[in-house]
XYZ file of C-alpha atoms in Angstrom:
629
model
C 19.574 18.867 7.192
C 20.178 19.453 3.580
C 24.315 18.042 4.946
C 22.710 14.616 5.199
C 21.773 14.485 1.326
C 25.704 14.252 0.319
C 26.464 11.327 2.434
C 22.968 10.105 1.288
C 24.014 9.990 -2.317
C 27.094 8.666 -1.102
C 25.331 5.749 1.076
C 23.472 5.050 -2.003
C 26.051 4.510 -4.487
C 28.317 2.529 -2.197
C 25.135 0.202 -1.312
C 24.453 -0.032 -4.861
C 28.047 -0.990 -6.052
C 28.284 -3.768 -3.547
C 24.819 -4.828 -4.132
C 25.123 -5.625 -7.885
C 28.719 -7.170 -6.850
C 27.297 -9.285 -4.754
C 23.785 -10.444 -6.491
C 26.438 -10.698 -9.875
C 23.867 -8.613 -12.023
C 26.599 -6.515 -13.970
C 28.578 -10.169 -15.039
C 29.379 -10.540 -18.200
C 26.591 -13.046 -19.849
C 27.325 -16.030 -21.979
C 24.184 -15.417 -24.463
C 22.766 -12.018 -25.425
C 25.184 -10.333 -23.426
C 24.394 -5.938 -23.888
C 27.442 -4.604 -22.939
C 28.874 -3.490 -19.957
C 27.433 -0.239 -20.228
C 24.005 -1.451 -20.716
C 24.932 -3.771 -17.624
C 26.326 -0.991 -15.312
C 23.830 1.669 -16.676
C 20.245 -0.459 -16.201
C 20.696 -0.847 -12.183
C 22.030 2.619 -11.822
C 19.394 4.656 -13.775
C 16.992 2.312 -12.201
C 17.779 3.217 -8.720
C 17.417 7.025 -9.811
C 13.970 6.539 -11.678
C 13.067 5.209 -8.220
C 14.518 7.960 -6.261
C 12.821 11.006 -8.381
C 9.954 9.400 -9.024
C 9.133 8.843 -4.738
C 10.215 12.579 -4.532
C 7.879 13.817 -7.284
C 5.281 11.988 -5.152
C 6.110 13.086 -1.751
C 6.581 16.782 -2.614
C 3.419 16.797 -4.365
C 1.431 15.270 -1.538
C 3.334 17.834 0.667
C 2.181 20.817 -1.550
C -1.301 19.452 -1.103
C -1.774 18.032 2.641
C 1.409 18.820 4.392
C 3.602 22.369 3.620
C 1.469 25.478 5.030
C 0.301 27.025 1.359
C -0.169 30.875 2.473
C -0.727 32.795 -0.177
C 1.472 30.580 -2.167
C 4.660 32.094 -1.653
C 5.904 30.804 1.442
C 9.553 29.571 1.259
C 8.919 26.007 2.050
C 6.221 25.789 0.019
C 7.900 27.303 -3.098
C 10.681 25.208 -2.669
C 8.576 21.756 -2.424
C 7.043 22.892 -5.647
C 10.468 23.013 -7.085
C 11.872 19.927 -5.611
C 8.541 18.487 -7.535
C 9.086 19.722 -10.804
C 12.869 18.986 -10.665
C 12.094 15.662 -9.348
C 9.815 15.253 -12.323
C 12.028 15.858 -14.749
C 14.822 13.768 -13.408
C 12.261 11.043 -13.681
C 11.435 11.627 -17.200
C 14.697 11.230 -18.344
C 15.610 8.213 -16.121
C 11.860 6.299 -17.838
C 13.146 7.234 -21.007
C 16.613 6.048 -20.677
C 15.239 2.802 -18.888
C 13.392 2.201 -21.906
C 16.161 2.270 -24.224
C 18.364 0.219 -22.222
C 15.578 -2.039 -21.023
C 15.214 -2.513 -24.998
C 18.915 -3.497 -25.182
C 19.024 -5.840 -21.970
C 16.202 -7.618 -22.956
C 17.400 -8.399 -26.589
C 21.157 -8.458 -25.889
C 21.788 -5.602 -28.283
C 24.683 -2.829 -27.698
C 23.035 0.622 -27.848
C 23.478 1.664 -31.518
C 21.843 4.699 -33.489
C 20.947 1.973 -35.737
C 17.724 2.069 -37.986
C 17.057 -1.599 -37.145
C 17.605 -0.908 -33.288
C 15.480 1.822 -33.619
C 12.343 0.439 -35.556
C 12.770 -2.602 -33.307
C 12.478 -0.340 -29.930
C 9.432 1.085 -31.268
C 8.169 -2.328 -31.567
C 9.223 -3.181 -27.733
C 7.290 -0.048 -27.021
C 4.228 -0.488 -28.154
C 3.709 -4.684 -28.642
C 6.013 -5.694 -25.312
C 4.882 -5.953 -21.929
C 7.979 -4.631 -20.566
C 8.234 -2.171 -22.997
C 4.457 -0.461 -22.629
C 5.021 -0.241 -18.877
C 7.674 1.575 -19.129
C 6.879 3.762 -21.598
C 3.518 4.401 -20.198
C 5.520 5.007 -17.004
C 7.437 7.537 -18.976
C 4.495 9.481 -20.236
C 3.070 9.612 -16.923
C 6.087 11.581 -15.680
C 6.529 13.925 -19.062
C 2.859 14.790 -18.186
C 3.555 15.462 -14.580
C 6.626 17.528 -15.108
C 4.431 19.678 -17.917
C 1.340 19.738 -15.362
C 4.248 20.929 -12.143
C 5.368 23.923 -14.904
C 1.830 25.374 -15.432
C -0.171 25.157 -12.774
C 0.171 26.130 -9.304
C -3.701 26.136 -8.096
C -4.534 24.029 -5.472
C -7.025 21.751 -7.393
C -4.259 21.733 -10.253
C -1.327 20.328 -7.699
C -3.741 17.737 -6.805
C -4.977 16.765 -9.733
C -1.061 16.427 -10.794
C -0.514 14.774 -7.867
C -3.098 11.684 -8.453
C -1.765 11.461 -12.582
C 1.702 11.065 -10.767
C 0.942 8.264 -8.432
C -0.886 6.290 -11.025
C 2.625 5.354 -12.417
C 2.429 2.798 -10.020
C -0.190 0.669 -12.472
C 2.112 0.253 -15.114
C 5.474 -0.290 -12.546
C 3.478 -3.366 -10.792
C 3.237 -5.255 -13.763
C 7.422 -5.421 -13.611
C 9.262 -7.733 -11.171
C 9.234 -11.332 -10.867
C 5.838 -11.893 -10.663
C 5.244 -14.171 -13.890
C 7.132 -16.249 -11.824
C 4.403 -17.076 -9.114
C 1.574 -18.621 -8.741
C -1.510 -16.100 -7.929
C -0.359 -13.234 -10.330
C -2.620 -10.907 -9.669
C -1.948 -11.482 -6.100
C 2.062 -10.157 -6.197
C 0.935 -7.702 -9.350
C -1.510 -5.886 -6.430
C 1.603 -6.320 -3.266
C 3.748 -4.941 -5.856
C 1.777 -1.816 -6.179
C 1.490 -1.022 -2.506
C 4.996 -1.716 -2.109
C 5.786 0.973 -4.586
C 3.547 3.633 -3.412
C 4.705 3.089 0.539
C 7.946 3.040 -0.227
C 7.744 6.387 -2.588
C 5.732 8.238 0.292
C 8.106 7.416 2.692
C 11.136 7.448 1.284
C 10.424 10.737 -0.712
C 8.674 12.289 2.583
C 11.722 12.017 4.305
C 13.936 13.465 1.813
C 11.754 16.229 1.229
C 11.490 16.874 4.635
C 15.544 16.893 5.009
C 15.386 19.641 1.766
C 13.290 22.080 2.627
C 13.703 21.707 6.706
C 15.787 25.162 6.371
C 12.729 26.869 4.850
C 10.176 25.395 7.420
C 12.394 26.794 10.487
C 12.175 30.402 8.855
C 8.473 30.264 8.912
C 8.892 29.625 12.921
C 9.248 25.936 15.112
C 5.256 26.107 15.186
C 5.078 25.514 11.226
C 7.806 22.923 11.195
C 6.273 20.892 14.440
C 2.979 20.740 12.201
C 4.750 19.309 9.435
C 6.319 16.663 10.903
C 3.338 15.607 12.551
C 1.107 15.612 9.355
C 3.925 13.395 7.639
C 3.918 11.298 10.695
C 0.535 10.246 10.021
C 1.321 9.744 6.465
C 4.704 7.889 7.131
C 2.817 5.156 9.905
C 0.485 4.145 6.847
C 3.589 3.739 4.549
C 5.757 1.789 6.318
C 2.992 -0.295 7.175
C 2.256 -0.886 3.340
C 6.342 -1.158 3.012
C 6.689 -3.837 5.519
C 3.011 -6.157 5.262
C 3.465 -5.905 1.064
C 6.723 -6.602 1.152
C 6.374 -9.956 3.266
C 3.825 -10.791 0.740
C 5.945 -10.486 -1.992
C 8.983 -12.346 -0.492
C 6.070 -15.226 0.311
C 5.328 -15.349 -3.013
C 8.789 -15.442 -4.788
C 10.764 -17.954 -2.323
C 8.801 -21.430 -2.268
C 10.858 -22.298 1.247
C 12.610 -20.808 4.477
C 15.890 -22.311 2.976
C 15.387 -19.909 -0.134
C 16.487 -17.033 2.641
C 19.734 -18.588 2.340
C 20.384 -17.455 -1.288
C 21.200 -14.393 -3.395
C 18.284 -13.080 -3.658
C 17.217 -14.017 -0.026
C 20.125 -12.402 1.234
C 19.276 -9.580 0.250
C 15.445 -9.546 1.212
C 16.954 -9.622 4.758
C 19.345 -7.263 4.751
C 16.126 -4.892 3.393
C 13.675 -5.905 5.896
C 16.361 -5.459 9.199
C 16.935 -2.120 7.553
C 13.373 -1.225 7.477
C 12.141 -2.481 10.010
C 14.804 -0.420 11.812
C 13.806 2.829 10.277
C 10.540 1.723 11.132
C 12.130 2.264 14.569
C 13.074 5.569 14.287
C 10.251 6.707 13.179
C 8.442 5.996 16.237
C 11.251 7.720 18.441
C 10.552 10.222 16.246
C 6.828 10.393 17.017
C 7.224 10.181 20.415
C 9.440 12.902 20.443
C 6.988 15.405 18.490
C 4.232 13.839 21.211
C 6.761 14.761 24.183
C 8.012 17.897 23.231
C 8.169 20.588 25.664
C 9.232 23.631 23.455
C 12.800 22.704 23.894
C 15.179 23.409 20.575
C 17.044 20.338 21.984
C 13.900 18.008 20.992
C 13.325 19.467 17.528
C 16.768 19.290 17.122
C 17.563 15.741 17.518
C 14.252 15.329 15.659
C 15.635 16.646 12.574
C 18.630 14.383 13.223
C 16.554 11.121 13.256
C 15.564 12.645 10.111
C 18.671 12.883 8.692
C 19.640 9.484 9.866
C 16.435 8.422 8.125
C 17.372 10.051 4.634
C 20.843 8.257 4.664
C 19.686 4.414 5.422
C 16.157 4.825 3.569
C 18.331 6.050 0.242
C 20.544 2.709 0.603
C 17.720 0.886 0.978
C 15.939 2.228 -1.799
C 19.294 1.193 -3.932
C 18.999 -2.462 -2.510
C 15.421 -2.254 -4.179
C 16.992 -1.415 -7.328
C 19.029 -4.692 -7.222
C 16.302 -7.134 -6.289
C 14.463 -6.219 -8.775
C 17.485 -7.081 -10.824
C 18.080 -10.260 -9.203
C 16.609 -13.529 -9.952
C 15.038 -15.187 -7.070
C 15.455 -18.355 -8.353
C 11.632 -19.213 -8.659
C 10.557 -21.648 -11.380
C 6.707 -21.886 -12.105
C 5.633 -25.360 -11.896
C 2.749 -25.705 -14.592
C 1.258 -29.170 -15.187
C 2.637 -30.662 -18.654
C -0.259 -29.169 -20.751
C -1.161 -25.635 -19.522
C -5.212 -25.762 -19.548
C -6.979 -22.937 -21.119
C -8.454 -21.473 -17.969
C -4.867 -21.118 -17.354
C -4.074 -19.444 -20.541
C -6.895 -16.488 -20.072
C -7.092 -16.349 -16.497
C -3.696 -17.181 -15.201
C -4.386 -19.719 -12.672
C -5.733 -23.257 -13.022
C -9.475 -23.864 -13.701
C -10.881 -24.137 -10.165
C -12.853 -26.668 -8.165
C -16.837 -27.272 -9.067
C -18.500 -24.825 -6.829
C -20.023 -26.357 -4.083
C -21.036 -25.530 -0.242
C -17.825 -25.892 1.318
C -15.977 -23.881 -1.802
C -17.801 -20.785 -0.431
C -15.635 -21.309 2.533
C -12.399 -22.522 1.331
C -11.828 -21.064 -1.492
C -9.222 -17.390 -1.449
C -7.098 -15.725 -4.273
C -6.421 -12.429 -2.166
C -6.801 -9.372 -3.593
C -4.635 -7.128 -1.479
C -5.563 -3.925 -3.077
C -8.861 -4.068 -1.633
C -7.344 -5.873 1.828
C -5.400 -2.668 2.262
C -8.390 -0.482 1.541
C -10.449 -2.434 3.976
C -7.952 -2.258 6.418
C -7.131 1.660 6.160
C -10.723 2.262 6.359
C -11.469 0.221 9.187
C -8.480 1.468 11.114
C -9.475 5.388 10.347
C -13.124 4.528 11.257
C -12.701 3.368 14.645
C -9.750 5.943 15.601
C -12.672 8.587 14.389
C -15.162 6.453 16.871
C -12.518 6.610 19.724
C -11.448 9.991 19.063
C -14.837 10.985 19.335
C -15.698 9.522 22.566
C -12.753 10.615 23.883
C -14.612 13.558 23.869
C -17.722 12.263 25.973
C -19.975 12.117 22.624
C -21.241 8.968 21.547
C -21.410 7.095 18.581
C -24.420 4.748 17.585
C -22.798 0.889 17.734
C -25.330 -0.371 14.643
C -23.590 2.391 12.725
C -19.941 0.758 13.171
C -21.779 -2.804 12.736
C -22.583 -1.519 9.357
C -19.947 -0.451 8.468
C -17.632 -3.172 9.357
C -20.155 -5.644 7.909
C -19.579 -3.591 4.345
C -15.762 -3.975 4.916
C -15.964 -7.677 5.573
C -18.438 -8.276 2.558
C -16.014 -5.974 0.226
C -12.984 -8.285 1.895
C -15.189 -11.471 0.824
C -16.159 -9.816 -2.842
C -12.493 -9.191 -3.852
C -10.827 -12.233 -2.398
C -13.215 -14.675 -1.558
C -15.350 -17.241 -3.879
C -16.389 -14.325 -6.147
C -12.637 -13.539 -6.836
C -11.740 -16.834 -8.141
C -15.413 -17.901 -10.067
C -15.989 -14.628 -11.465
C -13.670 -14.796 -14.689
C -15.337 -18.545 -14.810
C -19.002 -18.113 -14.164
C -20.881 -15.155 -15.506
C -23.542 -15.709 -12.528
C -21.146 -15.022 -10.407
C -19.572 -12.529 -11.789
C -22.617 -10.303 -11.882
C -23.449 -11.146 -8.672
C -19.897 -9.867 -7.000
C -20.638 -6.827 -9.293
C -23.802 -6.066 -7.975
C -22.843 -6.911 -4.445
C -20.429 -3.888 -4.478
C -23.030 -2.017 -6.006
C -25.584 -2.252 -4.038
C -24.751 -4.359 -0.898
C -21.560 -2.772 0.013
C -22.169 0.557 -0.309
C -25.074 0.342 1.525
C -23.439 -1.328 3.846
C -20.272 1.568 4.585
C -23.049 4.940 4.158
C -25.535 3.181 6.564
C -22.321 3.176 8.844
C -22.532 7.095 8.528
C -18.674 8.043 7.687
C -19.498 11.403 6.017
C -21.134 12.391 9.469
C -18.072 11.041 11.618
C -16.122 12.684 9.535
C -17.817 16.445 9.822
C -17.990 15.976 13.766
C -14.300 15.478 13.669
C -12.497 17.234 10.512
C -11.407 20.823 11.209
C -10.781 23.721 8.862
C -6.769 24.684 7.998
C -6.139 27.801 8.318
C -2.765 27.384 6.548
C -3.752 26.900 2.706
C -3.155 23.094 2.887
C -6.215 20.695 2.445
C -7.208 18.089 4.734
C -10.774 16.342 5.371
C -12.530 19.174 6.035
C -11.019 21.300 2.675
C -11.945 17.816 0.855
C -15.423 17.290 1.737
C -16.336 20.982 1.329
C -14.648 21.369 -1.981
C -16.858 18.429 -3.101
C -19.828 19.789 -1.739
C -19.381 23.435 -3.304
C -17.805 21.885 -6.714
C -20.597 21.414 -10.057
C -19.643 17.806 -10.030
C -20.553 17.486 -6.144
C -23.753 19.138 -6.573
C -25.036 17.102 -9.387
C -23.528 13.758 -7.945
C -25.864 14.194 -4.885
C -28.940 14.576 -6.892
C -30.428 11.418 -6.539
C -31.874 11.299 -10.221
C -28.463 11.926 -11.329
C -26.551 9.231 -8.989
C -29.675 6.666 -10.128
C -28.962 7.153 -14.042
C -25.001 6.405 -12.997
C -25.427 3.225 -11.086
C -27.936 1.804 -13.665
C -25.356 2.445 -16.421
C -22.511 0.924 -14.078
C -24.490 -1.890 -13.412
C -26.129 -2.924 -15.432
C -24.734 -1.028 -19.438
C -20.962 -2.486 -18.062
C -21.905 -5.546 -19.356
C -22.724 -4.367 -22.775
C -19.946 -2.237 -23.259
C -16.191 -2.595 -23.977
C -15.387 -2.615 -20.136
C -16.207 -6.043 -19.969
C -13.877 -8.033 -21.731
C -11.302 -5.545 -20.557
C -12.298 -6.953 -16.988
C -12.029 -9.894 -18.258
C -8.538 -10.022 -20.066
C -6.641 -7.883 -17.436
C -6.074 -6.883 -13.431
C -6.116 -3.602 -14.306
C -9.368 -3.553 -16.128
C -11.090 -5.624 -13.379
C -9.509 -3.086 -10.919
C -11.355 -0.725 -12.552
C -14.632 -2.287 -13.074
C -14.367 -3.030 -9.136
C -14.029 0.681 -8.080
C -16.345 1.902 -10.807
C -19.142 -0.426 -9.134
C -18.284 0.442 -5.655
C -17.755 4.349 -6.397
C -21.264 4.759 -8.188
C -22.931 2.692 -5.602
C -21.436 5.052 -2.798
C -22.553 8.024 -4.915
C -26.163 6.255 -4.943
C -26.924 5.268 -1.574
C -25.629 8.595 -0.006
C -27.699 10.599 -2.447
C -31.065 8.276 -1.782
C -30.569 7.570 1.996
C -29.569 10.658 3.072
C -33.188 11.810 3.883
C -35.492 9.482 4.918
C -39.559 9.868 3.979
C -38.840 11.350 0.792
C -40.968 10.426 -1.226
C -38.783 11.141 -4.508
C -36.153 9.240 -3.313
C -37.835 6.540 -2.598
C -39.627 6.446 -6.076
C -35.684 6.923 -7.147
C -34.523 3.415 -5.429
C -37.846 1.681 -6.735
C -37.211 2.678 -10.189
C -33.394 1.202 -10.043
C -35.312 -1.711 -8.442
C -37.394 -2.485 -11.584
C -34.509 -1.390 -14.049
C -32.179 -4.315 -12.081
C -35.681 -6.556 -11.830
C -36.066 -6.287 -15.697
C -32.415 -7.025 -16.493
C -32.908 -10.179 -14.677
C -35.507 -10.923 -16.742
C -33.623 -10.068 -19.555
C -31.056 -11.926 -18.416
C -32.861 -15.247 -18.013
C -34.741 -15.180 -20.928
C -32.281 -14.201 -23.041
C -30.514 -17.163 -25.639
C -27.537 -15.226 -26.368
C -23.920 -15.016 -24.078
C -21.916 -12.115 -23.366
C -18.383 -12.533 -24.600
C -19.052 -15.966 -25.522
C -15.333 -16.330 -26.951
C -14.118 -15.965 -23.347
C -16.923 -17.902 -21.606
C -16.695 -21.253 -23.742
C -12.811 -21.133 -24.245
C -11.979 -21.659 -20.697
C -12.366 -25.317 -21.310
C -14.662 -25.797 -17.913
C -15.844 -29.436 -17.940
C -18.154 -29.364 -14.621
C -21.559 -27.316 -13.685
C -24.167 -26.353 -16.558
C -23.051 -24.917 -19.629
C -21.925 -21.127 -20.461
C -25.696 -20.258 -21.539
C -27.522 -21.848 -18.332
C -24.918 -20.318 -16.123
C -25.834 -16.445 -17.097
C -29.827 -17.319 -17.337
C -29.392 -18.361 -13.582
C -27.198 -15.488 -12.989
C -30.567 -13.953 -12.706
C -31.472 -15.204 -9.441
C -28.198 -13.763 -7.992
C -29.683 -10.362 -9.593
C -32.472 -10.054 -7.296
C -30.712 -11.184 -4.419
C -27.685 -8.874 -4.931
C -30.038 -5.815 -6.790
C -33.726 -5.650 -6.403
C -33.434 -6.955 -2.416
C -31.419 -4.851 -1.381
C -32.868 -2.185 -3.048
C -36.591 -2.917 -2.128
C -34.786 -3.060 1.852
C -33.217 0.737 0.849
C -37.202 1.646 0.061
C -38.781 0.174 2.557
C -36.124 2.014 5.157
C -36.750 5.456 3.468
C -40.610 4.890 3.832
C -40.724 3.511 7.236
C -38.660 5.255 9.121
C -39.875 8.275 10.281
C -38.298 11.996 8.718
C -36.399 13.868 11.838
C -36.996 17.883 11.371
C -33.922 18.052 12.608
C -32.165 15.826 9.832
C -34.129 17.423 7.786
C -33.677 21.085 8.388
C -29.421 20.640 8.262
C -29.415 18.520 4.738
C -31.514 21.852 3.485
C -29.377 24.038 4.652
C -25.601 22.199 4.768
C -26.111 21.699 0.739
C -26.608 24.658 -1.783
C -30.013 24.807 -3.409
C -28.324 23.402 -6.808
C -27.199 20.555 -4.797
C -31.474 19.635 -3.922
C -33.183 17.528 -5.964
């Protein structure tokens, strides 16, 4: 396999070439023209940030989920390992270098050793958009490579592995996205493009590198691999091919925009993908088929190689569109509003009945989340029958219901009014909280989960190594104490609004992001902990304590006369509904809908129904005694 990385390189660079010829990126300019070497360079570094940055990725999540561990010296796995910290490095450089000649590009400088060039990068760095995402993007990878070098426990290469794929928050805010409407919108496509395509593109080259290694260790080991990465290559090109429609939706305004440059190109991508796409199932069906023949593995390692030659050129083709203006004007009305200015979209509609219905600014982060989840759920439910047990149906109603309501939270009504209206703004916060949450444990996915997961044997770590490393960890064992969990969802709650985190949820995706899986997170940790076992009595004087905590905010809330972040509240020039001050003293209604109801349910459930000594007898003895409360 490793014969098919030459002509890979060697796809890549001819793709590339013809690419930039074609979309005209390395022309000479008539203003602020860099160079030709600033020209030539940008596209080409570029295109090999991208390619050792998806193979840091990959080989990481290989060392973790996918390449049998052993003791830790198994060839495949010690090479993976390697291809990671090589990879990493690689990528370091290429950030770096991107920075520099981002720096030039964007100002039309030649690179000089200049002190003025140099005192004026610094500023690009740190005061730039551009600038900060990249160099945050290099840091990231410095910190990976360093991280690769000195560790090599399992918890460590995981641990590396998440800092490494969080590169992807700074690389979504590039692109051509101030250039649509709904920024946030392509900001949150953008991402998922990114990490598909690194998974898969990476997976596949990794698998191509250390395929030699895997066939030492016997056909059995390399069979396993390719199945585990089949899994994880299904959900990539998935997120490849749905976020990259999005994206193309949101940069061409009309079908005959297909027809230009830019659009061109977009197709030439998608047949290309959509073809591996292809492959990849003949590949599956193959490892499904197999009869112990060497002639199936064999031409499965040849759709591999196949795979690493067309995914690398089209990995270069994403290099160019990114270079490549789509020709995409935004059309803003003659004087931009200020709602406009702090929120980035135009100051919406007065909130009526039918604008609960109407109303969408998709948030496809949490779309894709929803959809994952949903889509492992009910293979777990299936799977499960398959084997003549049976699954409770108010259990998957419950948890659907808290996928739909998350859906509705993140890209419904409460997505578009919540940077407007602090009422409803808390009450999207608390409904992930304490609605949602509810919602996904009362649908019972940690027990799915343990009927189905089983142990490795091979040092890797799937859903079974996951959940009982939580378990057995400190942090596991405190987080399931329900006094611990309750303290943690008050402060999340309820101290978010008084706290830093606030504006920063206010002023950027990223921040709201955040704030979004904070409240969800700690309201997971929460209801597991207090509805795990119900008639106890301490847990239900837990969930009525939160109760009167969220009650008395409310209170607080409705009697107070001052506004949170009243610069933000009052500058977004809203001329319908009450004024900033009513709106959060009503928010307090939405309170004890979203909070106290909810919670007061939770209680009443705990009390009422009945304790099973069963139920009770495996929570005492599945957890260690550190882990009771």
């Amino acid at each position: 396999m490793l014969t098919s990385l030459p002509l890979a390189v060697v796809a890549t660079a001819v793709v590339l070439l013809a690419a930039l010829e074609f979309a005209g990126v390395t022309a000479p300019r008539q203003l602020l023209d860099p160079g030709p070497l600033v020209r030539w360079a940008l596209p080409i570094t570029t295109t090999l940030h991208h390619f050792a940055m998806s193979l840091t990725w990959a080989a990481l999540v290989f060392a973790v989920a996918v390449v049998p561990r052993g003791n830790g010296e198994e060839p495949a796995y010690k090479r993976t390992l390697a291809i990671a910290w090589g990879a990493a490095m690689v990528w370091t450089f290429a950030a770096v270098a991107i920075v520099i000649l981002g720096y030039a590009d964007t100002t039309g400088q030649p690179l000089t050793g200049s002190d003025a060039f140099v005192a004026q990068l610094f500023y690009y760095i740190t005061d730039i958009i551009l600038g900060q995402a990249w160099g945050a993007t290099a840091v990231i990878a410095a910190l990976t490579a360093t991280l690769i070098a000195l560790t090599r426990s399992r918890a460590g290469i995981a641990i590396t592995a998440v800092i490494s794929l969080a590169a992807v928050i700074p690389l979504s805010q590039l692109g051509h996205v101030a250039g649509v409407e709904d920024h946030d919108g392509a900001v949150n496509a953008l991402a998922l493009h990114y990490l598909g395509a690194g998974l898969w593109t990476g997976g596949i080259i990794v698998l191509a590198t250390i395929s030699t290694a895997l066939f030492k260790s016997g056909y059995l080991t390399a069979d396993r691999v390719l199945a585990r990465f089949s899994g994880l290559a299904v959900v990539a090109f998935v997120l490849v091919v749905i976020s990259g429609i999005i994206n193309t939706v949101y940069r061409l305004d009309s079908w005959e925009a297909l027809a230009s440059v830019y659009g061109t190109l977009v197709i030439v991508k998608t047949v290309a993908t959509l073809a591996l796409g292809f492959v990849g199932y003949l590949n599956r069906r193959l490892i499904i088929a197999r009869s112990g023949e060497s002639g199936v593995r064999t031409r499965v390692w040849q759709l591999i190689a196949g795979e690493v030659i067309v995914l690398s050129a089209v990995m270069a083709l994403g290099a160019v569109l990114a270079r490549t203006n789509p020709g995409l004007e935004r059309v803003r009305e003659p004087d931009v509003t200020p709602a406009e200015v702090l929120t980035d979209y135009i100051l919406p509609p007065p909130l009526g009945l039918a604008e609960w219905v109407t109303q969408w600014r998709f948030d496809w982060l949490w779309i894709a989340v929803a959809v994952l989840a949903l889509t492992a759920y009910a293979a777990g439910v299936l799977r499960l029958r398959a084997t003549g047990r049976s699954w409770p149906f108010l259990r998957t109603a419950a948890f659907v219901a808290g996928l739909v309501v998350l859906v509705y939270a993140t890209s419904g009504v409460p997505n578009i009014y919540a940077p407007i209206l602090f009422s409803i703004h808390s009450l999207r916060h608390l409904v992930l909280v304490f609605v949602v949450s509810t919602l996904l444990i009362a649908g019972h996915p940690h027990r799915l989960t343990s009927l189905l997961a089983r142990p490795r044997t091979d040092g890797t770590t799937g859903w079974y190594e996951f959940v009982r490393a939580w378990k057995t960890s400190a942090l596991g064992q405190m987080l399931s104490r329900p006094s611990v969990t309750a303290v943690l969802v008050v402060a999340v709650a309820i101290g978010f609004y008084y706290t830093p985190l606030f504006p920063l949820a206010l002023h950027t995706l990223v921040g709201q992001e955040l704030a979004n899986t904070a409240a969800l997170l700690a309201g997971l940790l929460f209801a597991a902990s207090v509805l795990r076992v119900p008639g106890d009595s301490r847990r239900i004087l837990t969930v009525l304590s939160v109760a009167i905590a969220v009650g008395a905010w409310a209170v607080l809330i409705a009697t107070s006369p001052v506004l949170l972040q009243p610069e933000w509240f009052t500058g977004l020039g809203r001329d319908w509904g009450v004024a900033p001050l009513a709106d959060q003293q009503r928010a307090a209604t939405g309170l004890i809908l979203t909070g106290t109801m909810p919670l007061l349910s939770a209680a009443a459930f705990l009390l009422l129904k009945p304790r099973s000594p069963k139920v009770a007898s495996a929570s005492n003895t599945a957890l260690p005694v550190a882990a009771r409360d």
